[in-house]
Coordinates of C-alpha atoms and ligand atoms in Angstrom, one line a residue:
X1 CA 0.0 0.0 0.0
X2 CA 0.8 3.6 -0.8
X3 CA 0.3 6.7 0.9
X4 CA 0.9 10.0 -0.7
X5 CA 1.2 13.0 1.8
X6 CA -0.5 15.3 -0.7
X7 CA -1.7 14.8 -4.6
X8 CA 0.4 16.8 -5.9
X9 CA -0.6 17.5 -9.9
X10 CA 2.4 16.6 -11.9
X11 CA 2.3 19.9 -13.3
X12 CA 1.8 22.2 -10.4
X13 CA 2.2 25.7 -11.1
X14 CA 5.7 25.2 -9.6
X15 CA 6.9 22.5 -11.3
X16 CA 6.0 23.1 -14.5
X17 CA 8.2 21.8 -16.7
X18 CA 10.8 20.9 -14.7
X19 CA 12.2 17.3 -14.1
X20 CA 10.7 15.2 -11.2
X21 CA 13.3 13.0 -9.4
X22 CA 11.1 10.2 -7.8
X23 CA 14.6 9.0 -5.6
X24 CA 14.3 6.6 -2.4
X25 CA 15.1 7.9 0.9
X26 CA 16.4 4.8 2.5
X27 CA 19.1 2.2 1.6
X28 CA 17.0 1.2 -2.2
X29 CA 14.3 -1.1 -2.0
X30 CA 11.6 1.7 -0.8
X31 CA 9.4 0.5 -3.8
X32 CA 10.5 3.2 -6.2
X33 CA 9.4 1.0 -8.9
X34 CA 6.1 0.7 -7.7
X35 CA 6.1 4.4 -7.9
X36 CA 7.1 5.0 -10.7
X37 CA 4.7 2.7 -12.6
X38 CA 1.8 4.2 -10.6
X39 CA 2.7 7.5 -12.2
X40 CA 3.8 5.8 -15.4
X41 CA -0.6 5.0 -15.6
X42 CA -1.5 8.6 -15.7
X43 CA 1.7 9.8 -18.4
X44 CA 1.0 9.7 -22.1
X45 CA 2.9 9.2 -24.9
X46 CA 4.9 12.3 -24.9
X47 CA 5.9 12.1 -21.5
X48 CA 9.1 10.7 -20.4
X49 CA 10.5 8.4 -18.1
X50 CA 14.3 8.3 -17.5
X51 CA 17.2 6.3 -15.5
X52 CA 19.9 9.0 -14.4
X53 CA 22.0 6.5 -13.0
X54 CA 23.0 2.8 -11.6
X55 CA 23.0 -0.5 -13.9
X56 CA 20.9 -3.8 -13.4
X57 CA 22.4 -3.6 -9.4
X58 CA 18.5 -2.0 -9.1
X59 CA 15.6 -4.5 -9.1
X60 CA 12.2 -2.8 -8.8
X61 CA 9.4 -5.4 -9.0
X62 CA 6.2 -4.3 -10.8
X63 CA 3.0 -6.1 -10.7
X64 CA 1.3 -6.2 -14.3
X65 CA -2.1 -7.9 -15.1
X66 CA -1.3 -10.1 -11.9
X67 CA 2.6 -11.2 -13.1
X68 CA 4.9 -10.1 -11.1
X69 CA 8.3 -8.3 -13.3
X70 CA 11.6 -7.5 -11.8
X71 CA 12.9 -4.7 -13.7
X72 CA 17.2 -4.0 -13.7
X73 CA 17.8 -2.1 -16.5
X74 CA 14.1 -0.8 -18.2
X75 CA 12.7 2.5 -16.5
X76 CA 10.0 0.7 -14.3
X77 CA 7.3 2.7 -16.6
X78 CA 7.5 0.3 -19.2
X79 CA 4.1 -0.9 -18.9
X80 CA 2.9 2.8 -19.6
X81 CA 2.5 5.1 -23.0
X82 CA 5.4 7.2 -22.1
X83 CA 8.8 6.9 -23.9
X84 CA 11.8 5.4 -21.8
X85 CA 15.1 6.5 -21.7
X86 CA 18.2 4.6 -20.4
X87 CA 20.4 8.2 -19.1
X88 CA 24.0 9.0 -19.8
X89 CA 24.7 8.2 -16.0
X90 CA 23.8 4.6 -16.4
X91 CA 26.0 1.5 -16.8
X92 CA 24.8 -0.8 -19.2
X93 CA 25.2 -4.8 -19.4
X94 CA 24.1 -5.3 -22.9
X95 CA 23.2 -8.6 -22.6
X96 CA 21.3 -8.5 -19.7
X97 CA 19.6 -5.3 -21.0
X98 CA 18.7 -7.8 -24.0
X99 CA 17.7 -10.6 -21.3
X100 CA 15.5 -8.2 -19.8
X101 CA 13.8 -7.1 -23.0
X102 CA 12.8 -10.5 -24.2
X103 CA 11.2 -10.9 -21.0
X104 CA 8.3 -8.5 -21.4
X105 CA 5.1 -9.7 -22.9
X106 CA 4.9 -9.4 -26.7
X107 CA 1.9 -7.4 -26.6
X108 CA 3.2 -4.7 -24.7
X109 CA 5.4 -2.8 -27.6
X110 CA 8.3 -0.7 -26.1
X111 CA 11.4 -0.9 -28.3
X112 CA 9.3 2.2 -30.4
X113 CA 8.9 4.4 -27.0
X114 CA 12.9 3.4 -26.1
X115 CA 16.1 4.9 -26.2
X116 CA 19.3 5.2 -24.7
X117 CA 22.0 7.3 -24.1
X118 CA 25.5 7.4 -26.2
X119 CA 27.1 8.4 -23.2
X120 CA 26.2 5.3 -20.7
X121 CA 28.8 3.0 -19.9
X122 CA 28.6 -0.4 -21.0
X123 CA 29.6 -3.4 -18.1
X124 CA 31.5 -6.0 -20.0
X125 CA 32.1 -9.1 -18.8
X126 CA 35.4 -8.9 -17.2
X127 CA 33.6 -6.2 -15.1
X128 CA 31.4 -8.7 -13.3
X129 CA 34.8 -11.3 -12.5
X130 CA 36.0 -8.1 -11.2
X131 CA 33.7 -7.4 -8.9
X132 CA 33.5 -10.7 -7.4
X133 CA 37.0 -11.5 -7.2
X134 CA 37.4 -8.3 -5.8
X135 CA 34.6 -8.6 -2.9
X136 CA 36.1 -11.8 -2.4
X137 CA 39.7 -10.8 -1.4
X138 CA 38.2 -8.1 0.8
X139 CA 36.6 -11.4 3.0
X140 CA 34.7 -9.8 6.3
X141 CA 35.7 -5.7 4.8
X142 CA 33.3 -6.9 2.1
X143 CA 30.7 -4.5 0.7
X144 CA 28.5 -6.9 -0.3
X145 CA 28.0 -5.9 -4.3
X146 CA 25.5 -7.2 -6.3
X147 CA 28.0 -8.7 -8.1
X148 CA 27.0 -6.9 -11.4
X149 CA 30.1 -5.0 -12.0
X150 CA 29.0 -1.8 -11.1
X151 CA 31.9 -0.8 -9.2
X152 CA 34.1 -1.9 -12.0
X153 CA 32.7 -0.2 -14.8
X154 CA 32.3 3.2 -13.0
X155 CA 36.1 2.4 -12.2
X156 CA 36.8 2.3 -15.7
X157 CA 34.7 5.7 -16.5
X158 CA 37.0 8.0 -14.2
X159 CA 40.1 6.1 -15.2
X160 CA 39.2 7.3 -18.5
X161 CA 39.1 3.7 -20.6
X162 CA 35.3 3.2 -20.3
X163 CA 33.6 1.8 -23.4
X164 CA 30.0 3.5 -24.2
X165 CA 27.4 3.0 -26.0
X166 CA 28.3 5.8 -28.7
X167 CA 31.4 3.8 -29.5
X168 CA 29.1 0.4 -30.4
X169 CA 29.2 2.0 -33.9
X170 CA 32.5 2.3 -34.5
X171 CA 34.3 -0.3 -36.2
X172 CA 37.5 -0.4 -33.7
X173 CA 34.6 -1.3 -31.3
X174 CA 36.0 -5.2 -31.1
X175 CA 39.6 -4.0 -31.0
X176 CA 38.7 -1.3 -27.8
X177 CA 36.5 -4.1 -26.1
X178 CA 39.8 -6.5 -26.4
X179 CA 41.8 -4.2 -25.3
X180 CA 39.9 -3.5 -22.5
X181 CA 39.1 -7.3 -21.2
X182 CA 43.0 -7.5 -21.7
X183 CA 43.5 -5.2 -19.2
X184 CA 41.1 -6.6 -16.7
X185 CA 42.4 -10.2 -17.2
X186 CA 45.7 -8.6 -16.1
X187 CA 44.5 -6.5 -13.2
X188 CA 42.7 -9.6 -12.3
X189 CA 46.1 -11.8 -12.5
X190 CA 48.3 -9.4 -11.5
X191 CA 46.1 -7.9 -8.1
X192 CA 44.3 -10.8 -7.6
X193 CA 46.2 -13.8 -8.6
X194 CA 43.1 -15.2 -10.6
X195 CA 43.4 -16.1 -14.0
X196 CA 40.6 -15.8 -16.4
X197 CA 39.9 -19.4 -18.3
X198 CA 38.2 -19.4 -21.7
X199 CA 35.0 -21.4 -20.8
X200 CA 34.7 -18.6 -18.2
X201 CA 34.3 -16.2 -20.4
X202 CA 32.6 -17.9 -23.1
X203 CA 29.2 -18.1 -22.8
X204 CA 29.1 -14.5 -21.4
X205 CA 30.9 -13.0 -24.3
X206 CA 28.5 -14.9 -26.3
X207 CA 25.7 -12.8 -24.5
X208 CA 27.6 -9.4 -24.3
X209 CA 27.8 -9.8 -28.5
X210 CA 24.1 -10.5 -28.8
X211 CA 23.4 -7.4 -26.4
X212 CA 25.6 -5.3 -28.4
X213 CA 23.3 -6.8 -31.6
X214 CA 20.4 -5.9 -29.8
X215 CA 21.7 -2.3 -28.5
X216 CA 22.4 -1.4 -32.3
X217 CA 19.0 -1.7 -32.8
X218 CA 18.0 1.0 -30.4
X219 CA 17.2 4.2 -30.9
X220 CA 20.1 6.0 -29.2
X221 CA 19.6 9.8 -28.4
X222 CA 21.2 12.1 -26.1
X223 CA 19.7 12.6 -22.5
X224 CA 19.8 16.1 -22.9
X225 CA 18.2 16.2 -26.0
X226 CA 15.4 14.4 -25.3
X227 CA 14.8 15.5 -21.7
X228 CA 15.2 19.1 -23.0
X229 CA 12.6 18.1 -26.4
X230 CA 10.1 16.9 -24.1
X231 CA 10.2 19.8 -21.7
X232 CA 10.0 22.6 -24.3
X233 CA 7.0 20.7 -25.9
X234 CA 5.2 21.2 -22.1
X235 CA 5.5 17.8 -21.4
X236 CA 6.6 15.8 -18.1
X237 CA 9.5 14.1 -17.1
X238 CA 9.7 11.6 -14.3
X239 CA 13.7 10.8 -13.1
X240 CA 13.3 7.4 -12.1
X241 CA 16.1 7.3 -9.0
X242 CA 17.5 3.5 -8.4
X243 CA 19.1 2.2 -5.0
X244 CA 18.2 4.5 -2.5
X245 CA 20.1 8.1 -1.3
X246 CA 21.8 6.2 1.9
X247 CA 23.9 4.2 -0.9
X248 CA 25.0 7.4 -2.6
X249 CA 29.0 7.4 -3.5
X250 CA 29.6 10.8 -2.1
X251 CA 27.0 11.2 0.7
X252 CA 26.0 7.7 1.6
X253 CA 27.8 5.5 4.7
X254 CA 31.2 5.1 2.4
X255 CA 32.3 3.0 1.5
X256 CA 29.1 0.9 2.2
X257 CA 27.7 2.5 -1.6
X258 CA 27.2 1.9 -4.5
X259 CA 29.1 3.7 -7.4
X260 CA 26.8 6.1 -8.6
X261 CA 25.0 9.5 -7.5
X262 CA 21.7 8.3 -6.2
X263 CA 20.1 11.9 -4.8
X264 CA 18.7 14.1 -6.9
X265 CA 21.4 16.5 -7.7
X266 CA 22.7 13.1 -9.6
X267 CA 19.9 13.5 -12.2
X268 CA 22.0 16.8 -13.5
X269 CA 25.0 15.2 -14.0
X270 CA 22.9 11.6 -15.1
X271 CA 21.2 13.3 -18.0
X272 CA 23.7 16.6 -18.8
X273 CA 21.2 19.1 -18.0
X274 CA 21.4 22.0 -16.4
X275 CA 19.9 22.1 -12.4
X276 CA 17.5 24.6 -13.2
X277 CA 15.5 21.8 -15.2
X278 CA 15.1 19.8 -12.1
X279 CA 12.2 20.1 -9.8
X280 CA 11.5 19.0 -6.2
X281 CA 11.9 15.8 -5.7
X282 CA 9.4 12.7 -4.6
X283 CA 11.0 11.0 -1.9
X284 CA 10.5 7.1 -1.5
X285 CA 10.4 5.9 1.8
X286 CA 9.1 2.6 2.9
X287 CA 7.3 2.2 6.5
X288 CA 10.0 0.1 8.0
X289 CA 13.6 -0.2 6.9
X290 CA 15.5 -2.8 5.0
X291 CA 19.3 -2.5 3.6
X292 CA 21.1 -5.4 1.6
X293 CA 24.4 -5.6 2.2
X294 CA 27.1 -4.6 4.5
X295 CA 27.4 -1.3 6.6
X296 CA 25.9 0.5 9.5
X297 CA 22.4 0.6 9.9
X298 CA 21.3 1.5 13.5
X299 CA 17.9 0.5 13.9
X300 CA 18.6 -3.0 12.6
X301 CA 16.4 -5.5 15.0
X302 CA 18.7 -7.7 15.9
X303 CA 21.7 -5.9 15.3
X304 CA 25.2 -7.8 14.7
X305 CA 23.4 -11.2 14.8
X306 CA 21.3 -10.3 12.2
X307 CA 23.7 -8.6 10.1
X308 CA 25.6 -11.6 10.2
X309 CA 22.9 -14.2 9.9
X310 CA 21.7 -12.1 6.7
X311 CA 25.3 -12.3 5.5
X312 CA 25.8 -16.0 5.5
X313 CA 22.2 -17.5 5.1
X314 CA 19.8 -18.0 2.2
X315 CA 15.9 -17.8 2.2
X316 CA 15.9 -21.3 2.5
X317 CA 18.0 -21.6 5.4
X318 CA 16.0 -19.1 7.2
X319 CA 12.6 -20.8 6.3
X320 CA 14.1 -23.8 7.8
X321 CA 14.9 -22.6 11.3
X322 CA 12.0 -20.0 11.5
X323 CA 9.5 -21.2 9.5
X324 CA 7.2 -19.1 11.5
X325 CA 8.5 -16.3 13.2
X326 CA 7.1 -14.7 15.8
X327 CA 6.8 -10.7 15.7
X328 CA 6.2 -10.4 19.4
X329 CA 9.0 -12.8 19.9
X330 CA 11.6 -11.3 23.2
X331 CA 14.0 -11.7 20.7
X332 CA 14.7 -8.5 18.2
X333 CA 16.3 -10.9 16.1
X334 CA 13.2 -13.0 15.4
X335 CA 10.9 -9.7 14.9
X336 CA 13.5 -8.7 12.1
X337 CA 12.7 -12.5 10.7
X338 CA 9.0 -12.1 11.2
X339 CA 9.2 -8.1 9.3
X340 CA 11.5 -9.9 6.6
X341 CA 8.6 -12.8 6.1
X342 CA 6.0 -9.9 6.4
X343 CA 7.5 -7.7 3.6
X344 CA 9.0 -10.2 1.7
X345 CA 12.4 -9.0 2.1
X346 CA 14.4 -10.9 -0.3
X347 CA 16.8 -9.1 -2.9
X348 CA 15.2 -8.6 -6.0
X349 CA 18.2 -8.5 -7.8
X350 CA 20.1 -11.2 -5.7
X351 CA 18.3 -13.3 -3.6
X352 CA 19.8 -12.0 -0.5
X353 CA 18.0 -11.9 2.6
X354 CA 17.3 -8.2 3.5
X355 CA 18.3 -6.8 6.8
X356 CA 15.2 -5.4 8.3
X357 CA 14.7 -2.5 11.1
X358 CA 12.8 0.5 12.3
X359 CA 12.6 3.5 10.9
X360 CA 15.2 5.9 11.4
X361 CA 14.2 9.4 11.3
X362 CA 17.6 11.5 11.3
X363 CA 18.4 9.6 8.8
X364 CA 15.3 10.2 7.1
X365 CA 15.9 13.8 7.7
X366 CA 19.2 13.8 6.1
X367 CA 18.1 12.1 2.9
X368 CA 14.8 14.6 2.9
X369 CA 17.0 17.7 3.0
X370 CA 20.1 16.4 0.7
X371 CA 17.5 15.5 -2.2
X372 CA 15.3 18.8 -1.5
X373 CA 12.2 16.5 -1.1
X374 CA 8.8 17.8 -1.7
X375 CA 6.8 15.4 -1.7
X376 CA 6.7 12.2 0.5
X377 CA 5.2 8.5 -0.5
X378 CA 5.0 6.1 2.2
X379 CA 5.0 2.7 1.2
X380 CA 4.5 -1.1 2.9
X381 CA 2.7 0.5 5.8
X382 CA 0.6 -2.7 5.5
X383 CA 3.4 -4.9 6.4
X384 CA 3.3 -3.8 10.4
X385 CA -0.1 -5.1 10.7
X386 CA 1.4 -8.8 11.8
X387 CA 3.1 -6.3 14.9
X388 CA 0.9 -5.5 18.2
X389 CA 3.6 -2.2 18.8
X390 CA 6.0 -0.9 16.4
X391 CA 8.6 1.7 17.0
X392 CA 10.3 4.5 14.8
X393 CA 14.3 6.0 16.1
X394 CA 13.6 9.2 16.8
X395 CA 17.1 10.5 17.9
X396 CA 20.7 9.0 18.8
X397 CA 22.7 8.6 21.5
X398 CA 26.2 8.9 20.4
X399 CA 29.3 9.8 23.0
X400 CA 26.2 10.1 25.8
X401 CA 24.8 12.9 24.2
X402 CA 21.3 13.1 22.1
X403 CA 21.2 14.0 19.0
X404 CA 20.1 14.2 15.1
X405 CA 23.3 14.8 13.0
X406 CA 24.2 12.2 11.3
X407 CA 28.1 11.6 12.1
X408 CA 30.5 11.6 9.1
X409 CA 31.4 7.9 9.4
X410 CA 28.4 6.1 11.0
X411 CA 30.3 3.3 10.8
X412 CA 32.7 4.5 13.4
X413 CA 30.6 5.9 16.2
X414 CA 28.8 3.8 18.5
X415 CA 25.0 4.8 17.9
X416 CA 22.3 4.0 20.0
X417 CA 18.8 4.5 18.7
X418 CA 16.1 6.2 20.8
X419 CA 12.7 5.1 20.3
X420 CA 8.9 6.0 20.1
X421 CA 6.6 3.1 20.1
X422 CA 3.5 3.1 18.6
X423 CA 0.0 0.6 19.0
X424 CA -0.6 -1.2 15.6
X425 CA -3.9 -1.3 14.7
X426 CA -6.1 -5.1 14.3
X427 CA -6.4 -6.9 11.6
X428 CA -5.8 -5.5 7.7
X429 CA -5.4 -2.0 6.8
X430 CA -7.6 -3.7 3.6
X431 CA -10.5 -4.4 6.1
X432 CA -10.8 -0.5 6.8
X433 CA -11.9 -0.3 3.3
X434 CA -10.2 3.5 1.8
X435 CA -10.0 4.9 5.7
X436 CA -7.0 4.2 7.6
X437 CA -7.3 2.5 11.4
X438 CA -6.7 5.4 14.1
X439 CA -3.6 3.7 14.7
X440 CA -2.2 4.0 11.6
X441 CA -3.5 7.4 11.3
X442 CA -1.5 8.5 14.0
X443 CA 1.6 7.0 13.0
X444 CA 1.6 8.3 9.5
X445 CA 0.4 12.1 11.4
X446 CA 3.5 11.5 13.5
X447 CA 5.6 10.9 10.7
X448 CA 4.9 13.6 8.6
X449 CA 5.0 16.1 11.9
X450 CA 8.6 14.7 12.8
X451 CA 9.6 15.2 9.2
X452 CA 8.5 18.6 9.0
X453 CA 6.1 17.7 5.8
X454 CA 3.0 18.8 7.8
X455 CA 2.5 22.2 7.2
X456 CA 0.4 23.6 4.2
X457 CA 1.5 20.1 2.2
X458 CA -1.1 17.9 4.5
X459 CA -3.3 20.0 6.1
X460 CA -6.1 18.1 7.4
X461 CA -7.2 14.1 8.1
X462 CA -9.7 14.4 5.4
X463 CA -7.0 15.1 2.4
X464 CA -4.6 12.0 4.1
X465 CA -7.8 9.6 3.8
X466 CA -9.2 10.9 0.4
X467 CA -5.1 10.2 -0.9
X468 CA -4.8 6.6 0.4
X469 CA -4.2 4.4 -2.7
X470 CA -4.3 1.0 -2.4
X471 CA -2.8 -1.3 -4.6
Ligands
IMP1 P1 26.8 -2.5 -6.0 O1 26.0 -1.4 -6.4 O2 26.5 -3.8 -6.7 O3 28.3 -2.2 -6.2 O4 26.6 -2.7 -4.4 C1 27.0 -1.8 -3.5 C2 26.1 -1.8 -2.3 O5 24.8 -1.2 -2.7 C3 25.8 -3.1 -1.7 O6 25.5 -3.0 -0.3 C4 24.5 -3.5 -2.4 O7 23.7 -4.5 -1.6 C5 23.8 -2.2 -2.5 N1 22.8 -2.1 -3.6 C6 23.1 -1.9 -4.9 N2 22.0 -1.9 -5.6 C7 20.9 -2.0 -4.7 C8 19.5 -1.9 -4.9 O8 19.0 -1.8 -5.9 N3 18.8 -2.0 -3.7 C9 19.4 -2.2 -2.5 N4 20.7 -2.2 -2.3 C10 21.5 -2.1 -3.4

C-alpha cells in the first residue's frame, strides 16, 4: 500500500516543466518502482521516463495484469504510453539489457517508446569477474555488491578507458573491447592472482555480442536532448532514482555505496542538463527499513546477529529454522525475521536476505534535505499489521549525548537508537476499506510532523484519507 502525503498535480504551477526526481530515501528497495509505474498510468505518450544512473544492481518489481516483473535495466514505466530512456549516467550490461527485454510480454510494444544514451557505460564481462573476485579478497571488509560489475565499470569511467554505448558504432569497437578485457584479465592476475579461463568467459561474451546486436538496434539519443525536447513541448519528465540516497557514493555511509549519485542532484550530471531543469523531488520511503548488504544501519532489529545471519544465510536456510517467526518474539532478532517474512524482504536482484529495522528518522531527515524533497510516499505501511507495537528511532545517542546529525562515518561511532513506540492497529489496513485505522493514522500524522512535511502540504485528516491508494 501507498500513501501520498498530498496529490500533488504533476504539473503544479511550480513545477512546470521541470524534471521530477522520484529518488528513495532509505538504503534502495523503498518500492520506487512501484512508484514510478503508478505514475507511469496517468503519463502519455509524450511524456518521459528516465534512468539517471545505476546499472541492473536496481531491481524494482512491478506487478502487471497479476505477473509479477523485476525490472534491472528498463525504466519501471514500461508498462505505460510514455517513452523510456536509459540516461547517460547509467552502466549498461548489454546482454542482460537484451535478457530483460525479451522478457516483457509481446503485446506490450516498447522498443518504439525506447532509447538510450550514447554516453552510458557499457559493463563487460570482465567487469562482473572483477567485482567478485574483488569482494572476495576483501573477506569480512566486504561491501556486499551485487555482483554486477557496477563498481568496476564506473572504475573504468574515471580512469578514462570506459567503453560507451556511442562507440558500439564504430568499427574499432572489437579492438577497444579486447583491449579492454585485456586489461582486466591482467588486473585480475596481477592484483588478484586469478586467472581468467576461456570457458569462463565464453558463454558471457557470447551474450555481451548479442546485447551489443540488440543495442544497435536502439534508438540512441542524447539525454539532454530528449529531456530538453520533451520539456519545451510542455510535457513531463519523471527521473526514475535506483538504490536509495543512503547508498549514494559521495554522501551515503562510504564506503558501504554503490558507485553512482543516487540523490537528486545526480539527475543533473545523469542526463547533462542543467539544475535549473530539475524540480523537487518525490521522496520514497518505505514504513520500516530494509538495507542489503554490509554497513551501519542502527535500527537494525537484531543488530550484529542479524547482520551476520543475513550475510551468511539463504531464504531457505532461514525458512528452515523460523518457518514461522514470531513478531512479538523477546527476541529483536526473530521480529527482524517475522518483518522480513511480512515484507518479503528478499533481494530482488540477488536473492539476499534483507536486513530489516525501524525507521530511522535522522536519517530520514538527512536524505529529505540532501535531495530537497517535496513530496513524500510512504510505502508497505501494511506490512506492520502482523506487529501488536512498532517503533520509529527518533534521535541517537552517540558519545552520551542526544542528538540528530548524522556523524560523518556512522560506521565508526557507537550509535544508540532512541525510540517511540506506537499501537498497531487489528487486523488488515484492507478491512478499513479506503480509511486508515486510528492507529495507523496517527503514525503516519507522527511521521509527517517529525519530518517537518505537515504544514500547508497535508493540512487536514480528510486530504490524508481521500489520498490513500491501495494497490
Ligand atoms: P553494487 O552497487 O552492486 O556495487 O553494491 C554496493 C552496495 O549497494 C551493496 O551494499 C548492495 O547491496 C547495495 N545495492 C546496490 N543496488 C541496490 C539496490 O537496488 N537495492 C538495495 N541495495 C542495493
Amino acid at each position: 500500500m501507498m500513501i501520498h502525503t498530498h496529490s500533488r498535480n504533476l504539473v503544479s504551477p511550480k513545477n512546470k516543466f521541470q524534471v521530477i526526481p522520484v529518488i528513495g530515501l532509505q538504503w534502495g528497495d523503498e518500492g520506487k518502482g512501484k512508484g514510478v509505474a503508478r505514475i507511469a498510468n496517468v503519463l502519455n505518450k509524450n511524456d518521459l521516463i528516465v534512468r539517471f544512473q545505476g546499472g541492473n544492481n536496481a531491481g524494482h518489481t512491478i506487478w502487471h495484469k497479476g505477473k509479477c516483473f523485476v525490472f534491472h535495466l528498463i525504466p519501471s514505466g514500461v508498462f505505460g504510453k510514455a517513452k523510456i530512456h536509459l540516461g547517460a549516467g547509467m552502466v549498461i550490461n548489454p546482454g542482460a539489457l537484451a535478457k530483460e527485454a525479451k522478457e516483457i510480454p509481446k503485446n506490450i510494444s516498447f522498443l518504439n517508446r525506447m532509447s538510450v544514451s550514447p554516453h552510458a557505460v557499457l559493463t563487460i564481462p570482465t567487469h562482473l569477474i572483477l567485482d567478485s573476485v574483488s569482494e572476495k579478497t576483501k573477506g569480512k571488509k566486504k561491501i556486499g555488491s551485487t555482483g554486477k560489475g557496477i563498481s568496476p565499470s564506473y572504475t573504468d569511467l574515471t580512469l578514462r578507458r570506459a567503453l560507451r554505448v556511442g562507440d558500439i558504432f564504430y568499427s574499432d569497437f572489437r579492438k577497444k573491447y579486447e583491449m579492454l578485457r585485456d586489461e582486466h584479465k591482467k588486473t585480475l592476475h596481477q592484483n588478484f592472482n586469478y586467472d581468467v579461463s576461456a570457458p569462463e568467459l565464453k558463454e558471457a561474451e557470447q551474450n555481451f555480442w548479442l546485447g551489443i546486436k540488440f543495442l544497435r538496434s536502439l534508438q540512441i539519443i542524447e539525454s539532454a536532448e530528449i529531456v530538453t525536447k520533451t520539456l519545451s513541448k510542455k510535457h513531463k519528465v519523471i527521473a526514475e532514482g535506483a538504490q536509495g540516497s543512503l547508498l549514494d557514493v559521495r554522501f551515503g555511509h562510504y564506503p558501504f555505496v554503490t558507485s553512482s549519485h543516487t540523490i537528486s542532484g545526480g539527475v543533473a550530471t545523469g542526463l547533462g542538463i542543467p539544475p535549473s531543469y530539475i524540480g523537487g523531488a518525490i521522496g520514497i520511503l518505505k514504513a520500516y527499513v530494509t538495507k542489503v548488504g554490509e554497513g551501519p544501519f542502527p535500527t537494525e532489529l537484531g543488530g550484529k546477529e542479524s547482520s551476520v545471519w543475513c550475510r551468511d544465510k539463504k531464504v531457505n536456510d532461514e525458512k528452515a529454522k523460523f518457518p514461522e517467526p514470531d513478531p512479538e518474539s523477546k527476541s529483536e532478532f526473530e521480529q527482524g525475521i517475522a518483518l522480513r517474512k511480512f515484507g518479503h524482504e528478499i533481494g530482488a536482484t540477488t536473492g539476499r536476505l534483507r536486513r530489516t529495522g525501524w525507521i530511522d528518522i535522522p536519517l530520514l531527515k538527512y536524505a529529505i534535505k540532501i535531495n530537497g524533497v517535496e513530496e513524500l510516499v510512504l510505502t508497505k505501511l501494511d506490512v506492520l499489521s502482523g506487529f501488536k507495537k512498532i517503533k520509529v528511532c527518533t534521535q541517537y545517542i552517540i558519545d552520551g549525548k542526544k542528538t540528530s546529525e548524522i556523524p560523518f562515518d556512522l560506521a565508526r561511532v557507537n550509535v544508540k537508537a532512541i525510540y517511540k513506540s506506537f499501537p498497531v492497529w487489528r487486523g488488515k489496513l484492507s478491512d478499513y476499506g479506503k480509511k486508515l485505522p486510528k492507529e495507523a493514522l496517527i503514525y503516519v500524522k507522527f511521521l509527517e510532523k517529525i519530518l517537518e512535511f505537515i504544514k500547508g502540504i497535508f493540512p487536514d485528516t480528510d486530504t490524508l484519507i481521500k489520498d490513500v491508494n491501495f494497490e
